[in-house]
CSV table of C-alpha atoms in Angstrom, one decimal:
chain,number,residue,atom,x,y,z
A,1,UNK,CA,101.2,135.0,45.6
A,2,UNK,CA,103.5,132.6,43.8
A,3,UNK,CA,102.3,129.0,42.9
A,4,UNK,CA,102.4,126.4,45.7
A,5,UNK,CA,105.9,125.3,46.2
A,6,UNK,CA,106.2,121.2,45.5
A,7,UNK,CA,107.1,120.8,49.3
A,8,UNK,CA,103.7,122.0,50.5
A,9,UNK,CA,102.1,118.9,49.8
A,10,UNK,CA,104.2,116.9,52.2
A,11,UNK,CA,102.8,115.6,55.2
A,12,UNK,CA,101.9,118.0,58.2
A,13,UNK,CA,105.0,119.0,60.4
A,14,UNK,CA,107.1,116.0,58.1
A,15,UNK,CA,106.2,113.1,60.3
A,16,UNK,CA,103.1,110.6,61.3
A,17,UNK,CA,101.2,109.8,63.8
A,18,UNK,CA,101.4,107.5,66.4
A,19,UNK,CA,99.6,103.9,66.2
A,20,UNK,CA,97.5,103.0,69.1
A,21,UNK,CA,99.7,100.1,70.1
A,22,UNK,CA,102.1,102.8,70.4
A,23,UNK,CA,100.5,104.9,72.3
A,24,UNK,CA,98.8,102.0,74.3
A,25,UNK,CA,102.6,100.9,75.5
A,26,UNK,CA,103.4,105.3,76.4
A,27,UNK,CA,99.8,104.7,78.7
A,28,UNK,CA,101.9,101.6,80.2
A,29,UNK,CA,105.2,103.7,80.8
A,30,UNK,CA,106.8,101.4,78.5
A,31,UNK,CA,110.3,103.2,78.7
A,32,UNK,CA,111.0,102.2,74.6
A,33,UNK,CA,107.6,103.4,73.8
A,34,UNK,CA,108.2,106.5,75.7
A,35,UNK,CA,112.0,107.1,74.0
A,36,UNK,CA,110.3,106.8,70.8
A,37,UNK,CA,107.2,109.5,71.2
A,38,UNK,CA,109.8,111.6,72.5
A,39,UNK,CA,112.1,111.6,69.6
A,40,UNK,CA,109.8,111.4,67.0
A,41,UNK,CA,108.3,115.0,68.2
A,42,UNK,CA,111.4,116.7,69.6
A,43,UNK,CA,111.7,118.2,66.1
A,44,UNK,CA,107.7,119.3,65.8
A,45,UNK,CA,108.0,121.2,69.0
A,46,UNK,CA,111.2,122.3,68.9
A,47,UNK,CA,110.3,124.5,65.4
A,48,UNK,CA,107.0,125.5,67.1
A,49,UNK,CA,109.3,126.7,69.4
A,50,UNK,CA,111.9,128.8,67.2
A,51,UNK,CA,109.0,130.2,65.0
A,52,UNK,CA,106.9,131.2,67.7
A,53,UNK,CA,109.3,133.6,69.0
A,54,UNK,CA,111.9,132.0,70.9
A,55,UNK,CA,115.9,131.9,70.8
A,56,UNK,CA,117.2,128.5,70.0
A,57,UNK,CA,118.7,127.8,74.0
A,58,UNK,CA,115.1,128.9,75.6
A,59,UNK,CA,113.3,126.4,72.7
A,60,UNK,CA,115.8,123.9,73.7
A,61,UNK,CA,114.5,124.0,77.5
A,62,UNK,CA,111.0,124.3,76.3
A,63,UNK,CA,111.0,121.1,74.1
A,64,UNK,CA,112.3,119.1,76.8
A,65,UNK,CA,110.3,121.2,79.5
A,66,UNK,CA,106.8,119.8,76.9
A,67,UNK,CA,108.1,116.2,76.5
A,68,UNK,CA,108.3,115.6,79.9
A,69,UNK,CA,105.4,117.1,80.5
A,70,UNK,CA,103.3,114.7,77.6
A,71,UNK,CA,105.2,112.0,78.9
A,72,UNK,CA,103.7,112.5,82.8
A,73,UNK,CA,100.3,113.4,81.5
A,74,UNK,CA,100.5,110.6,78.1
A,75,UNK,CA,97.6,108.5,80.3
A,76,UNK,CA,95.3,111.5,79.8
A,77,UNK,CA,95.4,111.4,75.9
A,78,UNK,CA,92.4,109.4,74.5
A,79,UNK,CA,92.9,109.9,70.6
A,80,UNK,CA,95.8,108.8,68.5
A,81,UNK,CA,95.0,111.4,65.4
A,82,UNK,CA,94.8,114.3,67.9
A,83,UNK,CA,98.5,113.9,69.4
A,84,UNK,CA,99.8,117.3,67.3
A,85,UNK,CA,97.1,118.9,68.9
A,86,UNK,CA,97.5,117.7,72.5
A,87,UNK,CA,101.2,118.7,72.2
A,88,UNK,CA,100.7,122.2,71.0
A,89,UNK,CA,98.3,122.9,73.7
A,90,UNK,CA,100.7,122.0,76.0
A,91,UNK,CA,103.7,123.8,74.3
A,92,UNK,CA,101.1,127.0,74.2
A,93,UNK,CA,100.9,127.1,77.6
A,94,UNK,CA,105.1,125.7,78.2
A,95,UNK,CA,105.6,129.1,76.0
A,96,UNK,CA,103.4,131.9,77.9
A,97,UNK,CA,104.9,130.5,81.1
A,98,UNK,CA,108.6,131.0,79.9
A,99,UNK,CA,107.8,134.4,78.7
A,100,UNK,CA,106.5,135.1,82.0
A,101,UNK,CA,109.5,134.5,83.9
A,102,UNK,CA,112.2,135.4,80.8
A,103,UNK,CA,110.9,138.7,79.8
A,104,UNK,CA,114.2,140.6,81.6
A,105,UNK,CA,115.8,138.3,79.0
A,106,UNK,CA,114.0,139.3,76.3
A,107,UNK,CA,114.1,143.1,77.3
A,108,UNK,CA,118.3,142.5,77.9
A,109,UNK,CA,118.4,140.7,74.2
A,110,UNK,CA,116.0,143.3,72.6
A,111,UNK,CA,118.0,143.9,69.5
A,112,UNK,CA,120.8,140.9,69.3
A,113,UNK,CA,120.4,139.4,66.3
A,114,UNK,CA,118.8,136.1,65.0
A,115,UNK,CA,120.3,132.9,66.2
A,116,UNK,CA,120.5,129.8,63.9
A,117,UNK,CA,118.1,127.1,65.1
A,118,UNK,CA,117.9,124.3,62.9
A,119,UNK,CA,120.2,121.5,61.2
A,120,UNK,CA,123.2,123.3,59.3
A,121,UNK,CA,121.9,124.1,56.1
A,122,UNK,CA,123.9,126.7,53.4
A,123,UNK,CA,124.3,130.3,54.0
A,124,UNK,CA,120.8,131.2,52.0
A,125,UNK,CA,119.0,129.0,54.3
A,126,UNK,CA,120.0,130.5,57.4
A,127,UNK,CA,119.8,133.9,55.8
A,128,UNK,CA,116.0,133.0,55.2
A,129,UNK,CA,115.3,131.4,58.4
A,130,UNK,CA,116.4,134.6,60.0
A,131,UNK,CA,114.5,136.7,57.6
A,132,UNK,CA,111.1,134.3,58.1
A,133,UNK,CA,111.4,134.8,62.2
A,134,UNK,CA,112.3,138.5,62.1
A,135,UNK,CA,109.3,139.1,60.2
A,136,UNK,CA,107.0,136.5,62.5
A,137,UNK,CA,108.1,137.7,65.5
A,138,UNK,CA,106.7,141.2,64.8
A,139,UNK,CA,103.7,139.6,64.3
A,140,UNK,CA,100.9,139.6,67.0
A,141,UNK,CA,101.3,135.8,68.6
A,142,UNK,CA,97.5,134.5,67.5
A,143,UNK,CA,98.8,135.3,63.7
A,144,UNK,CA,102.0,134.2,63.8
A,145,UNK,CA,101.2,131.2,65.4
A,146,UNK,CA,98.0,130.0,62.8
A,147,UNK,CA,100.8,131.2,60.0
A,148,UNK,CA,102.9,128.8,61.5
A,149,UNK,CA,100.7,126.2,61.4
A,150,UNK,CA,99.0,126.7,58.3
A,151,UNK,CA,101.4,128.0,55.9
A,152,UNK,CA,104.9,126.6,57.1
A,153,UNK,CA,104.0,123.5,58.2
A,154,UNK,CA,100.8,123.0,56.0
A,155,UNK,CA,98.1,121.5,58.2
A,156,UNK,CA,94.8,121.4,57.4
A,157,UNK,CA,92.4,124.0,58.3
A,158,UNK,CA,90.4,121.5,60.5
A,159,UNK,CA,93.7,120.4,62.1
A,160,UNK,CA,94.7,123.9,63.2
A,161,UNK,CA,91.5,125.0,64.6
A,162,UNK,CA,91.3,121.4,66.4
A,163,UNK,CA,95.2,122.4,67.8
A,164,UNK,CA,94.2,126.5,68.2
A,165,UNK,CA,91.0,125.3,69.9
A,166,UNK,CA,88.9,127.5,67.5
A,167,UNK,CA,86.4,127.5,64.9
A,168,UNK,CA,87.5,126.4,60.9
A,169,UNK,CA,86.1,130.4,60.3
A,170,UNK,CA,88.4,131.7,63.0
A,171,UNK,CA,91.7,129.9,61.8
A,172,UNK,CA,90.1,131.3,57.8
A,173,UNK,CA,90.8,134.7,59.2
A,174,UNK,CA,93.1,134.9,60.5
A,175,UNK,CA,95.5,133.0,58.3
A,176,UNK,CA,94.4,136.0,56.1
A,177,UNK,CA,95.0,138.3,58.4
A,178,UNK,CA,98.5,136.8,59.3
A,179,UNK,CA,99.4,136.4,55.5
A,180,UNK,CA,98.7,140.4,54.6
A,181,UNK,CA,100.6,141.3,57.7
A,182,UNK,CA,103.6,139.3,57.0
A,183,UNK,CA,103.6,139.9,52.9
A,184,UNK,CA,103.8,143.4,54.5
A,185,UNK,CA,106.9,142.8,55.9
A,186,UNK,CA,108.4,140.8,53.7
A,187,UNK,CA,108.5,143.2,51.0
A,188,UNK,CA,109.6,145.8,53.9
A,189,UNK,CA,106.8,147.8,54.4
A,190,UNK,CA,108.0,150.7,57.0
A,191,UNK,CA,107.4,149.7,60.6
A,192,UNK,CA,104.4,151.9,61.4
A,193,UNK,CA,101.9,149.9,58.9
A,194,UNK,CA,102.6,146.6,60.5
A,195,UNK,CA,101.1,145.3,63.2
A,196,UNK,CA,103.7,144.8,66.5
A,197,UNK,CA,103.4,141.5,67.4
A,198,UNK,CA,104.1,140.2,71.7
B,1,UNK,CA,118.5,140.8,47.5
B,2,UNK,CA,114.6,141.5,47.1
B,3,UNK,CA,115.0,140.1,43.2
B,4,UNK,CA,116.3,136.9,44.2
B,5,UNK,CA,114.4,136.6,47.9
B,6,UNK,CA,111.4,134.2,47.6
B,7,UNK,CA,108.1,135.1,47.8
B,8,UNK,CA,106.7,135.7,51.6
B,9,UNK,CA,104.5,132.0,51.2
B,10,UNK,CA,107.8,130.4,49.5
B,11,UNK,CA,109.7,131.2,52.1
B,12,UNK,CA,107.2,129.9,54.9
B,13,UNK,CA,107.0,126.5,53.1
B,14,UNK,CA,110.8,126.3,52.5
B,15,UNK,CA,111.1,125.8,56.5
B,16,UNK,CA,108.6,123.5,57.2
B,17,UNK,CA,111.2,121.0,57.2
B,18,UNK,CA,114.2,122.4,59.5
B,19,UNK,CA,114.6,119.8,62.1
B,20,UNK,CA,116.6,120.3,65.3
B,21,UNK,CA,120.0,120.1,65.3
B,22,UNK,CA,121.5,117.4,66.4
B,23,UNK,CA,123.5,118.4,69.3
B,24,UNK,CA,119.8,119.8,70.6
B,25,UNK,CA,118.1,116.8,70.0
B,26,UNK,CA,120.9,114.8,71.8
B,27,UNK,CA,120.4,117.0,74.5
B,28,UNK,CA,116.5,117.3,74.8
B,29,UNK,CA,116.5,113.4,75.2
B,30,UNK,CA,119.1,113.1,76.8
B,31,UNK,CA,117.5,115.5,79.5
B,32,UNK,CA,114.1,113.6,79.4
B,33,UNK,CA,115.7,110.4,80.2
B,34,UNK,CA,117.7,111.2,83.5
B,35,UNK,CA,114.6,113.3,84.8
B,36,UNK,CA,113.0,109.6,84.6
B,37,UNK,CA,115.3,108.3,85.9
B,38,UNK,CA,116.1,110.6,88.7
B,39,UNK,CA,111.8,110.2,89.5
B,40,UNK,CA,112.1,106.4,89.3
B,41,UNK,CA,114.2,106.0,92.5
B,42,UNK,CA,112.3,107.6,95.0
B,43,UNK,CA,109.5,106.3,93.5
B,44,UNK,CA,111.3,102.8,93.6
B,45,UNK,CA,112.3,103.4,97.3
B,46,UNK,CA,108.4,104.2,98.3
B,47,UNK,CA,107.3,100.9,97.0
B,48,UNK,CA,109.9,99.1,98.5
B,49,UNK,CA,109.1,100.9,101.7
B,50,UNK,CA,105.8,99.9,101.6
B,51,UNK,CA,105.9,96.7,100.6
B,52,UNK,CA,108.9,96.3,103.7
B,53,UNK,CA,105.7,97.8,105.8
B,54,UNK,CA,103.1,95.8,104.6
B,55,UNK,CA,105.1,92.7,104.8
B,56,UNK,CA,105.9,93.4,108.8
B,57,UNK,CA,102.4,94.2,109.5
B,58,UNK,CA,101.0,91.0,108.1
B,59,UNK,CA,103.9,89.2,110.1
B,60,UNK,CA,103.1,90.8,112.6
B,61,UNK,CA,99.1,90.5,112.5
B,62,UNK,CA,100.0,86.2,112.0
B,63,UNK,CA,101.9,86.2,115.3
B,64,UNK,CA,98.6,87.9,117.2
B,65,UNK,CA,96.0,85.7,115.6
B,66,UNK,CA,98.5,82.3,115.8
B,67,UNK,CA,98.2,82.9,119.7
B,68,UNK,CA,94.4,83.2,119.5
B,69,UNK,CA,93.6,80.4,117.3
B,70,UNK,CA,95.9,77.7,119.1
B,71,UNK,CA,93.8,78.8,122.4
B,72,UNK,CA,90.6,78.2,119.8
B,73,UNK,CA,91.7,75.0,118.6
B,74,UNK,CA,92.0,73.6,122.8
B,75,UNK,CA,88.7,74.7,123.6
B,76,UNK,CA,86.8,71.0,123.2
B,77,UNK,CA,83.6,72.5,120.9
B,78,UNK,CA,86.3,74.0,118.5
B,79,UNK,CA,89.0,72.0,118.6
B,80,UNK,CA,90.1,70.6,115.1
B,81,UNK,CA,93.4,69.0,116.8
B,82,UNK,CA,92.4,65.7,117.5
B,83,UNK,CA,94.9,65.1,120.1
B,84,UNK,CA,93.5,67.7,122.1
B,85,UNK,CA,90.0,66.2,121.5
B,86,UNK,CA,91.2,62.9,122.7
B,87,UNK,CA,93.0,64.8,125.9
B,88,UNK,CA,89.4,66.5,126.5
B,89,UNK,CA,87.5,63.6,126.3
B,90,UNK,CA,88.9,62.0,128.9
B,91,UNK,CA,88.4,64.8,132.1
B,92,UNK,CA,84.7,63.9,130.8
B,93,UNK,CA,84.6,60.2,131.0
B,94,UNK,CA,86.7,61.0,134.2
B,95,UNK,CA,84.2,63.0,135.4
B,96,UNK,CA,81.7,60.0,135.3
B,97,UNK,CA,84.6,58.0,137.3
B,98,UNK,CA,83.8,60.1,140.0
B,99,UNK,CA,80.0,59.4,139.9
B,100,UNK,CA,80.8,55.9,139.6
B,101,UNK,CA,83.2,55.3,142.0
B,102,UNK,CA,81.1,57.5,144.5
B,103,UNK,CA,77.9,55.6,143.8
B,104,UNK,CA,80.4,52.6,144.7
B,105,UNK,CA,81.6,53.7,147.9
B,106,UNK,CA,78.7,54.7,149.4
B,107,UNK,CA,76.6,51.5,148.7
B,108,UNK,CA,73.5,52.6,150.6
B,109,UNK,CA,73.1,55.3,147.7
B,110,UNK,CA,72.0,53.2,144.3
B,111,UNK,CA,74.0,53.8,141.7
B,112,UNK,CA,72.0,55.2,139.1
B,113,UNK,CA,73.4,53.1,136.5
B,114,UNK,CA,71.1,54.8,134.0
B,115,UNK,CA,72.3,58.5,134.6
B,116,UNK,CA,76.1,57.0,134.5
B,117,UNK,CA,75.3,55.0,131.1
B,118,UNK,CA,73.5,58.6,130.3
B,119,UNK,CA,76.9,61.0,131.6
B,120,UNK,CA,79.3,58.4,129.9
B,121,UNK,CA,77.2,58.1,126.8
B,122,UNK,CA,76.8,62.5,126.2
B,123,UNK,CA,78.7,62.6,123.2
B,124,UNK,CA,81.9,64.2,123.4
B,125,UNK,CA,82.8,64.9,120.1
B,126,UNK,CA,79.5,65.4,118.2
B,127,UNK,CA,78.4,68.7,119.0
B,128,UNK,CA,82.0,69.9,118.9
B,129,UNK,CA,82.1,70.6,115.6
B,130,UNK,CA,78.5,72.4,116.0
B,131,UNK,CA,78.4,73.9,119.1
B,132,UNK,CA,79.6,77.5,119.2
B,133,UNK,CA,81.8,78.2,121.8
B,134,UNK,CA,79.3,80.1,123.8
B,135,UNK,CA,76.5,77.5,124.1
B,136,UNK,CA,72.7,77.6,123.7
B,137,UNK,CA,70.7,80.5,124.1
B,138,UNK,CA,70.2,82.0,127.8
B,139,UNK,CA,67.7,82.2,129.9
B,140,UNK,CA,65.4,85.3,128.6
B,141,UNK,CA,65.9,87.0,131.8
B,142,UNK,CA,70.0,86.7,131.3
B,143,UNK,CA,71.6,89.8,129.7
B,144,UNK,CA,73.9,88.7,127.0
B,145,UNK,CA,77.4,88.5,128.0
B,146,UNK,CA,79.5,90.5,125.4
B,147,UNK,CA,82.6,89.3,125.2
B,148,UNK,CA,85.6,91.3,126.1
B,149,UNK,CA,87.8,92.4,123.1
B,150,UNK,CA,92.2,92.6,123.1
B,151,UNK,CA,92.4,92.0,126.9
B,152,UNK,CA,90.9,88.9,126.9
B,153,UNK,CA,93.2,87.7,123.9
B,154,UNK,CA,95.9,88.1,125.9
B,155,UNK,CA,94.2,85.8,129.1
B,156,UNK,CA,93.6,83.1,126.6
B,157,UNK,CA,97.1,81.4,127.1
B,158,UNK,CA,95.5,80.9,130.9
B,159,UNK,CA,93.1,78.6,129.7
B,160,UNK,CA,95.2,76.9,127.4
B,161,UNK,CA,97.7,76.7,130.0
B,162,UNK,CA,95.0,74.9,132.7
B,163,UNK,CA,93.8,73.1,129.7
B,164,UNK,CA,96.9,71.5,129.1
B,165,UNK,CA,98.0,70.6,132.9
B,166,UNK,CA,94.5,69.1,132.5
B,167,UNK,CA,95.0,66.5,130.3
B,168,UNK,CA,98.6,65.7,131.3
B,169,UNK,CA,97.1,64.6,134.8
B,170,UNK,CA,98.5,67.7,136.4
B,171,UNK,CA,98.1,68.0,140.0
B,172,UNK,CA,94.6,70.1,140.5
B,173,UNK,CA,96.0,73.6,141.9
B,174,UNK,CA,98.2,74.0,138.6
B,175,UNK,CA,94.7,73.4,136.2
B,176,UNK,CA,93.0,75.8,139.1
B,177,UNK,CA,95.4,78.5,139.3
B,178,UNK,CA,95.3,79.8,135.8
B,179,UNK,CA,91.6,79.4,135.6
B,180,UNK,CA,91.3,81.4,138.9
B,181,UNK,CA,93.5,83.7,137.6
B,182,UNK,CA,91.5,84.2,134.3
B,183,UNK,CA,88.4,84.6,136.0
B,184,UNK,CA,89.7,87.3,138.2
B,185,UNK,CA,91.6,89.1,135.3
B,186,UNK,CA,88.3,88.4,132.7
B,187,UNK,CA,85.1,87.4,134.7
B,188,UNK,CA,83.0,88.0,131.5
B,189,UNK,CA,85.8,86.9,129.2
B,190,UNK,CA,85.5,84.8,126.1
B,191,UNK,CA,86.6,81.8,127.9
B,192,UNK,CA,84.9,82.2,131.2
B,193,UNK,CA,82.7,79.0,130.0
B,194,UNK,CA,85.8,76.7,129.6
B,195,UNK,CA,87.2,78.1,132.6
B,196,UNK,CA,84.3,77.3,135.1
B,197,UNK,CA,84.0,74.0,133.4
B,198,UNK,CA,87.4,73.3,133.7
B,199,UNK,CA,87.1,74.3,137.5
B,200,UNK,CA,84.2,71.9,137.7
B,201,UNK,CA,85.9,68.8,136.1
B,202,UNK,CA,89.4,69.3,138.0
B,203,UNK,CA,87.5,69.0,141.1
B,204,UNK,CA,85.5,66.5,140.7
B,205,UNK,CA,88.2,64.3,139.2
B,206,UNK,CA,90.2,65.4,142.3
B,207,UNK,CA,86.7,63.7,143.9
B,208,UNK,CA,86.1,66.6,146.2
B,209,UNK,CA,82.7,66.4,145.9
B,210,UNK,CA,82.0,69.9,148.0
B,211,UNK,CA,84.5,71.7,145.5
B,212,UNK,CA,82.9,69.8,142.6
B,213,UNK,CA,79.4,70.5,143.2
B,214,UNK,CA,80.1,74.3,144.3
B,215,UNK,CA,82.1,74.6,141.0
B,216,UNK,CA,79.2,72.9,139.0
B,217,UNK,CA,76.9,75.1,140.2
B,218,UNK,CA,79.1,77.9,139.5
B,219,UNK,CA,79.2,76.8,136.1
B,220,UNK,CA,75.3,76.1,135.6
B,221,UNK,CA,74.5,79.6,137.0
B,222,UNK,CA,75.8,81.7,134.2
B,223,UNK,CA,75.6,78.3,131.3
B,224,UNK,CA,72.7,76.9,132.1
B,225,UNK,CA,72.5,75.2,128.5
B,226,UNK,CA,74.5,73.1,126.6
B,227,UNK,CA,76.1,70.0,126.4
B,228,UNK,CA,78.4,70.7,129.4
B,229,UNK,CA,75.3,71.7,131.0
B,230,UNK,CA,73.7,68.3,130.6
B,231,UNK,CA,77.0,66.7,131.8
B,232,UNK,CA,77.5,68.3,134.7
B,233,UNK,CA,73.8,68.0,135.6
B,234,UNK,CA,74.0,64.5,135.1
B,235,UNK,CA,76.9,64.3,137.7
B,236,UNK,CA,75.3,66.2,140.3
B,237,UNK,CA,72.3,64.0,139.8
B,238,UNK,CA,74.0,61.5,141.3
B,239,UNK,CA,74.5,60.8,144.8
């Protein structure tokens, strides 16, 4: 494994969390207070989105489909340092539902190749962002998504098995498990060795 | 491509960053804020419907009890109107007129100055505020006389209506005609009590002492308490 890489000792996910007050005025429907939540984790959910599997339109409708969903349900969150957590639950289950209904979309686009889905970046960039969800999305979905969690957006062990809804043991192994699997296919081990993911 | 590629963890912590792009995030709020919109105006509209409902209903619920209370506020042991109390205080010093004048026209019967000085000196106004409108306790063998409920709201303005021709001086058959009509539409009503008394002192200022005294005892039968009850006892006390 190569040594850490200086951006992996940013925050989680690149962004903090929500005050109290803040959250106090989303419990009030304060619209402003609302806007704010909203835009300040379009971006988290949106990548959860993209590197869980899904093409950049379907993450689009997804991130707007789990926003408004936090937004109805923001009186039922009781913990300001839990918020990542509450949303991926809820983008967890925004996901399974949409591959429910979309998998003649997924069967039709079997194949196609990997949209772009973030912020223009150089040709490298998208070259690797392509390579990165090829690879996860052969992945089975419980380790791409604690690779995810753990080793692209750097969250703590506690954090991920508080969002996964698992033991700190579980999320141990299976960040293992999901790290041999995709060093596997990153160096382009044949396709029978790998685990298929979905 | 494999010399140059990063390592499989390098290349996961190289995209932790990636944001949306623009044009997505533009779109994703601009998505959230119309579906708020869109649920805030029929959620608007229900609130105003309600509170359009719940205004109408208390409108409405003032007009029904306005008409009961200004009946309340007539009957003498309610009344907080003091015009009305001075109105009903007269039929009752009136009604001793009647005991006077008919101790004084038939000489050979002795007034009995005491029972007059007793009828004029029954206070009017004291046990108004006190009294209930249905007063004293009955005789034990007496059933109570529930009251009845919505029907006898609307007979009320019968009452108020006799109560009124009353105390303007009214000729006797427009006080007896609504509180004949009452009685026939309500005989257990709420105001039966201010009805027979009202019979009693229309006819007695009217000095028709047969009418009076059947009226009084018409009166006593069901009331047999009270401070009506001692005034009309007092009157037919006398000769």
């Amino acid at each position: 494994m190569a040594a850490a890489h200086p951006s992996r000792r940013r925050s989680p996910g690149g962004r903090s969390a929500p005050t109290e007050a803040h959250l106090e005025a989303c419990r009030r429907r304060d619209p402003a207070a609302l806007e704010a939540l909203c835009a300040g984790s379009v971006d988290t959910v949106y990548r959860w989105a993209v590197f869980l599997g899904l093409p950049p339109a379907d993450a689009e409708d997804v991130t707007q489909r789990v926003l408004m969903i936090a937004t109805d349900r923001i009186a039922t969150f009781d913990g300001a340092g839990a918020l990542d957590a509450w949303l991926y639950q809820i983008t967890r289950r925004v996901i399974a539902n949409h591959r429910r209904s979309s998998w003649w979309r997924r069967w039709w686009s079997r194949g196609a190749a990997v949209e772009p889905a973030f912020a223009e970046r150089g040709h490298d960039d998208l070259e690797l962002e392509a390579s990165v969800r090829e690879a996860l999305a052969r992945l089975p979905a419980r380790l791409a998504e604690v690779l995810v969690l753990t080793d692209i957006e750097e969250r703590s062990r506690s954090e991920v098995a508080a969002m996964l809804g698992v033991a700190e043991g579980t999320v141990a192994s299976r960040v293992r498990q999901a790290r041999a699997a995709f060093v596997e296919l990153w160096r382009g081990a044949p396709e029978g060795e790998v685990p298929r993911g979905r | 491509m494999d010399a140059e590629r990063p390592s499989a963890l390098d290349a996961l912590g190289r995209l932790g960053s990636r944001t949306a792009p623009l044009g997505t995030r533009a779109r994703v709020l601009a998505g959230l804020r119309e579906q708020r919109r869109a649920r805030a105006w029929p959620v608007l509209a229900l609130v105003v419907g309600l509170t359009g409902a719940a205004a109408a209903a208390t409108w409405v619920g003032r007009e029904r009890r306005g008409g009961v209370a200004a009946v309340g506020r007539e009957v003498p042991e309610v009344v907080a109107d003091a015009e009305i109390r001075r109105e009903t205080s007269e039929p009752v010093r009136e009604a001793s007129e009647p005991v006077r004048e008919a101790s004084e026209a038939t000489p050979e019967a002795a007034p009995d100055d005491e029972a007059v000085r007793h009828a004029r000196a029954l206070p009017v106004t004291s046990s108004r505020g006190a009294v209930p409108r249905r007063t004293a306790a009955r005789p034990a063998a007496a059933a109570p006389r529930p009251p009845e409920a919505s029907d006898d709201d609307r007979g009320a303005h019968l009452v108020r209506d006799a109560q009124r021709a009353f105390a303007a001086g009214a000729e006797p058959t427009a006080v007896e005609g609504p509180l004949l009509a009452y009685l026939a539409q309500h005989p257990r009503g709420t105001y039966e009590e201010e009805a027979r008394y009202y019979l009693f002192l229309v006819a007695a200022r009217a000095r028709d002492r047969e009418a009076a005294t059947r009226a009084a005892h018409a009166f006593l039968a069901p009331f047999p308490d009270g401070h009506r009850a001692q005034r009309v006892r007092a009157w037919l006390a006398q000769p």
